[in-house]
PDB file of C-alpha atoms in Angstrom:
ATOM      1  CA  MET K 283     -23.157  -2.479  11.342  1.00  0.00           C
ATOM      2  CA  LYS K 284     -19.811  -3.166   9.637  1.00  0.00           C
ATOM      3  CA  PHE K 285     -16.787  -4.584  11.430  1.00  0.00           C
ATOM      4  CA  GLU K 286     -14.777  -1.451  10.609  1.00  0.00           C
ATOM      5  CA  ASP K 287     -17.132   0.516  12.876  1.00  0.00           C
ATOM      6  CA  LEU K 288     -16.396  -1.699  15.892  1.00  0.00           C
ATOM      7  CA  ILE K 289     -12.634  -2.294  15.628  1.00  0.00           C
ATOM      8  CA  VAL K 290     -10.364  -0.268  17.932  1.00  0.00           C
ATOM      9  CA  PHE K 291      -6.758  -0.363  16.734  1.00  0.00           C
ATOM     10  CA  ASN K 292      -3.862   0.412  19.077  1.00  0.00           C
ATOM     11  CA  ASP K 293      -1.515   3.350  18.481  1.00  0.00           C
ATOM     12  CA  GLN K 294       0.496   1.254  15.971  1.00  0.00           C
ATOM     13  CA  GLY K 295      -2.673   0.590  13.958  1.00  0.00           C
ATOM     14  CA  LEU K 296      -2.864  -3.048  15.086  1.00  0.00           C
ATOM     15  CA  ILE K 297      -5.374  -5.268  16.858  1.00  0.00           C
ATOM     16  CA  PRO K 298      -4.490  -8.574  18.583  1.00  0.00           C
ATOM     17  CA  ALA K 299      -6.191 -11.679  17.224  1.00  0.00           C
ATOM     18  CA  VAL K 300      -6.445 -14.979  19.070  1.00  0.00           C
ATOM     19  CA  ILE K 301      -6.453 -17.835  16.565  1.00  0.00           C
ATOM     20  CA  GLN K 302      -8.407 -20.911  17.704  1.00  0.00           C
ATOM     21  CA  ASP K 303      -8.855 -24.312  16.087  1.00  0.00           C
ATOM     22  CA  ASP K 304     -12.519 -24.646  15.127  1.00  0.00           C
ATOM     23  CA  LYS K 305     -12.684 -28.407  15.691  1.00  0.00           C
ATOM     24  CA  SER K 306     -10.833 -28.805  18.999  1.00  0.00           C
ATOM     25  CA  GLY K 307     -11.265 -25.333  20.504  1.00  0.00           C
ATOM     26  CA  GLN K 308      -7.523 -25.257  21.176  1.00  0.00           C
ATOM     27  CA  VAL K 309      -5.865 -21.828  21.097  1.00  0.00           C
ATOM     28  CA  LEU K 310      -3.251 -21.913  18.341  1.00  0.00           C
ATOM     29  CA  THR K 311      -1.534 -18.533  18.429  1.00  0.00           C
ATOM     30  CA  LEU K 312      -1.829 -14.816  19.060  1.00  0.00           C
ATOM     31  CA  CYS K 313      -1.092 -12.528  16.141  1.00  0.00           C
ATOM     32  CA  TYR K 314      -1.592  -8.898  15.188  1.00  0.00           C
ATOM     33  CA  MET K 315      -3.617  -7.546  12.310  1.00  0.00           C
ATOM     34  CA  ASN K 316      -3.874  -4.140  10.702  1.00  0.00           C
ATOM     35  CA  MET K 317      -6.787  -3.057   8.497  1.00  0.00           C
ATOM     36  CA  ASP K 318      -5.067  -4.428   5.375  1.00  0.00           C
ATOM     37  CA  ALA K 319      -4.644  -7.834   7.045  1.00  0.00           C
ATOM     38  CA  LEU K 320      -8.304  -7.863   8.067  1.00  0.00           C
ATOM     39  CA  ARG K 321      -9.473  -6.963   4.577  1.00  0.00           C
ATOM     40  CA  LYS K 322      -7.216  -9.588   2.980  1.00  0.00           C
ATOM     41  CA  THR K 323      -8.497 -12.179   5.474  1.00  0.00           C
ATOM     42  CA  PHE K 324     -12.094 -11.394   4.482  1.00  0.00           C
ATOM     43  CA  GLU K 325     -11.241 -11.389   0.745  1.00  0.00           C
ATOM     44  CA  THR K 326      -9.374 -14.705   0.703  1.00  0.00           C
ATOM     45  CA  GLY K 327     -10.892 -16.656   3.596  1.00  0.00           C
ATOM     46  CA  PHE K 328      -7.403 -17.312   4.993  1.00  0.00           C
ATOM     47  CA  VAL K 329      -5.789 -15.604   7.982  1.00  0.00           C
ATOM     48  CA  HIS K 330      -3.460 -12.743   7.060  1.00  0.00           C
ATOM     49  CA  VAL K 331      -1.368 -11.001   9.699  1.00  0.00           C
ATOM     50  CA  PHE K 332       0.858  -7.984  10.027  1.00  0.00           C
ATOM     51  CA  ARG K 333       4.247  -9.443  10.868  1.00  0.00           C
ATOM     52  CA  ARG K 334       5.720  -6.833  13.209  1.00  0.00           C
ATOM     53  CA  SER K 335       9.268  -8.209  13.027  1.00  0.00           C
ATOM     54  CA  ALA K 336       9.260  -8.006   9.224  1.00  0.00           C
ATOM     55  CA  GLY K 337       7.057  -4.913   9.009  1.00  0.00           C
ATOM     56  CA  ARG K 338       4.825  -6.476   6.379  1.00  0.00           C
ATOM     57  CA  LEU K 339       1.528  -8.165   5.643  1.00  0.00           C
ATOM     58  CA  MET K 340       1.621 -11.925   5.087  1.00  0.00           C
ATOM     59  CA  MET K 341      -0.697 -14.891   4.904  1.00  0.00           C
ATOM     60  CA  LYS K 342      -0.305 -17.191   7.915  1.00  0.00           C
ATOM     61  CA  GLY K 343       1.479 -20.273   6.581  1.00  0.00           C
ATOM     62  CA  GLU K 344       2.559 -18.692   3.291  1.00  0.00           C
ATOM     63  CA  THR K 345       6.063 -20.186   3.499  1.00  0.00           C
ATOM     64  CA  SER K 346       5.244 -23.489   5.264  1.00  0.00           C
ATOM     65  CA  GLY K 347       1.913 -24.194   3.587  1.00  0.00           C
ATOM     66  CA  HIS K 348       0.353 -24.562   7.059  1.00  0.00           C
ATOM     67  CA  THR K 349      -2.565 -22.265   6.300  1.00  0.00           C
ATOM     68  CA  GLN K 350      -5.536 -21.259   8.430  1.00  0.00           C
ATOM     69  CA  ALA K 351      -8.934 -21.306   6.685  1.00  0.00           C
ATOM     70  CA  VAL K 352     -11.301 -18.929   8.475  1.00  0.00           C
ATOM     71  CA  ARG K 353     -14.549 -20.377   9.835  1.00  0.00           C
ATOM     72  CA  SER K 354     -15.708 -17.399  11.943  1.00  0.00           C
ATOM     73  CA  ILE K 355     -14.506 -14.085  13.361  1.00  0.00           C
ATOM     74  CA  PHE K 356     -15.624 -12.573  16.670  1.00  0.00           C
ATOM     75  CA  ILE K 357     -14.969  -9.073  18.035  1.00  0.00           C
ATOM     76  CA  ASP K 358     -14.659  -8.653  21.808  1.00  0.00           C
ATOM     77  CA  CYS K 359     -17.035  -6.409  23.766  1.00  0.00           C
ATOM     78  CA  GLU K 360     -14.717  -3.380  23.588  1.00  0.00           C
ATOM     79  CA  GLY K 361     -13.600  -3.897  19.979  1.00  0.00           C
ATOM     80  CA  LYS K 362      -9.979  -4.225  21.104  1.00  0.00           C
ATOM     81  CA  SER K 363      -9.293  -7.854  20.157  1.00  0.00           C
ATOM     82  CA  LEU K 364     -10.478 -10.568  17.794  1.00  0.00           C
ATOM     83  CA  LEU K 365     -11.101 -14.292  18.070  1.00  0.00           C
ATOM     84  CA  ILE K 366     -10.719 -16.098  14.763  1.00  0.00           C
ATOM     85  CA  ARG K 367     -11.809 -19.728  14.532  1.00  0.00           C
ATOM     86  CA  VAL K 368      -9.989 -21.636  11.799  1.00  0.00           C
ATOM     87  CA  ASP K 369      -9.412 -24.983  10.177  1.00  0.00           C
ATOM     88  CA  GLN K 370      -5.680 -25.388  10.760  1.00  0.00           C
ATOM     89  CA  LYS K 371      -3.675 -27.198   8.093  1.00  0.00           C
ATOM     90  CA  VAL K 372      -0.864 -29.192   9.781  1.00  0.00           C
ATOM     91  CA  ALA K 373       0.796 -26.935  12.421  1.00  0.00           C
ATOM     92  CA  ALA K 374       0.212 -23.349  13.539  1.00  0.00           C
ATOM     93  CA  CYS K 375       3.616 -22.997  15.215  1.00  0.00           C
ATOM     94  CA  HIS K 376       6.823 -22.313  13.278  1.00  0.00           C
ATOM     95  CA  LYS K 377       8.456 -24.903  15.567  1.00  0.00           C
ATOM     96  CA  ASN K 378       6.131 -27.472  13.943  1.00  0.00           C
ATOM     97  CA  TYR K 379       3.766 -27.964  16.900  1.00  0.00           C
ATOM     98  CA  PHE K 380       0.020 -27.838  16.284  1.00  0.00           C
ATOM     99  CA  THR K 381      -0.241 -24.902  18.710  1.00  0.00           C
ATOM    100  CA  CYS K 382       2.276 -22.238  19.714  1.00  0.00           C
ATOM    101  CA  TYR K 383       1.229 -22.941  23.316  1.00  0.00           C
ATOM    102  CA  PHE K 384       3.008 -26.270  23.785  1.00  0.00           C
ATOM    103  CA  ARG K 385       5.132 -25.243  26.810  1.00  0.00           C
ATOM    104  CA  GLU K 386       3.305 -25.415  30.132  1.00  0.00           C
ATOM    105  CA  VAL K 387       4.624 -23.709  33.266  1.00  0.00           C
ATOM    106  CA  GLU K 388       4.113 -25.868  36.354  1.00  0.00           C
ATOM    107  CA  ARG K 389       2.452 -23.692  39.022  1.00  0.00           C
ATOM    108  CA  GLN K 390       4.271 -25.119  42.025  1.00  0.00           C
ATOM    109  CA  SER K 391       7.820 -25.408  40.672  1.00  0.00           C
ATOM    110  CA  GLY K 392       7.890 -22.881  37.838  1.00  0.00           C
ATOM    111  CA  GLU K 393       9.411 -25.571  35.623  1.00  0.00           C
ATOM    112  CA  VAL K 394       8.479 -25.617  31.959  1.00  0.00           C
ATOM    113  CA  VAL K 395       7.157 -28.880  30.524  1.00  0.00           C
ATOM    114  CA  VAL K 396       6.678 -29.531  26.802  1.00  0.00           C
ATOM    115  CA  ARG K 397       3.190 -30.864  26.051  1.00  0.00           C
ATOM    116  CA  GLY K 398       2.686 -32.797  22.853  1.00  0.00           C
ATOM    117  CA  GLU K 399       4.985 -33.658  19.992  1.00  0.00           C
ATOM    118  CA  PRO K 400       5.948 -31.768  16.850  1.00  0.00           C
ATOM    119  CA  VAL K 401       3.557 -32.449  13.993  1.00  0.00           C
ATOM    120  CA  VAL K 402       5.091 -34.500  11.178  1.00  0.00           C
ATOM    121  CA  GLU K 403       3.696 -34.292   7.659  1.00  0.00           C
TER     122      GLU K 403
END
């Protein structure tokens, strides 16, 4: 069975993809992909996304050089989301943190605490 047969896109033609570091298991980011982004990801071996704010397809890290080499792709049980395990080059976050999830909300106080430091090349 081909992946195209299992994918369920939303009404904008997109599917959410959780990007996870293959070595550490850390979640790096959540992005959206259309069919073109999926095909380009398979063709090149690097994560491509549909950038909703720009309305275009782009390779993750194309401007920063902080690319994501694909190691494996998983489809959830309903075909409505993806998990892509990658080798992350430098930082996944445009704010130069390894992960986009560097701000933790404290359960008791609701305060936000920054975890980690920006990655420096």
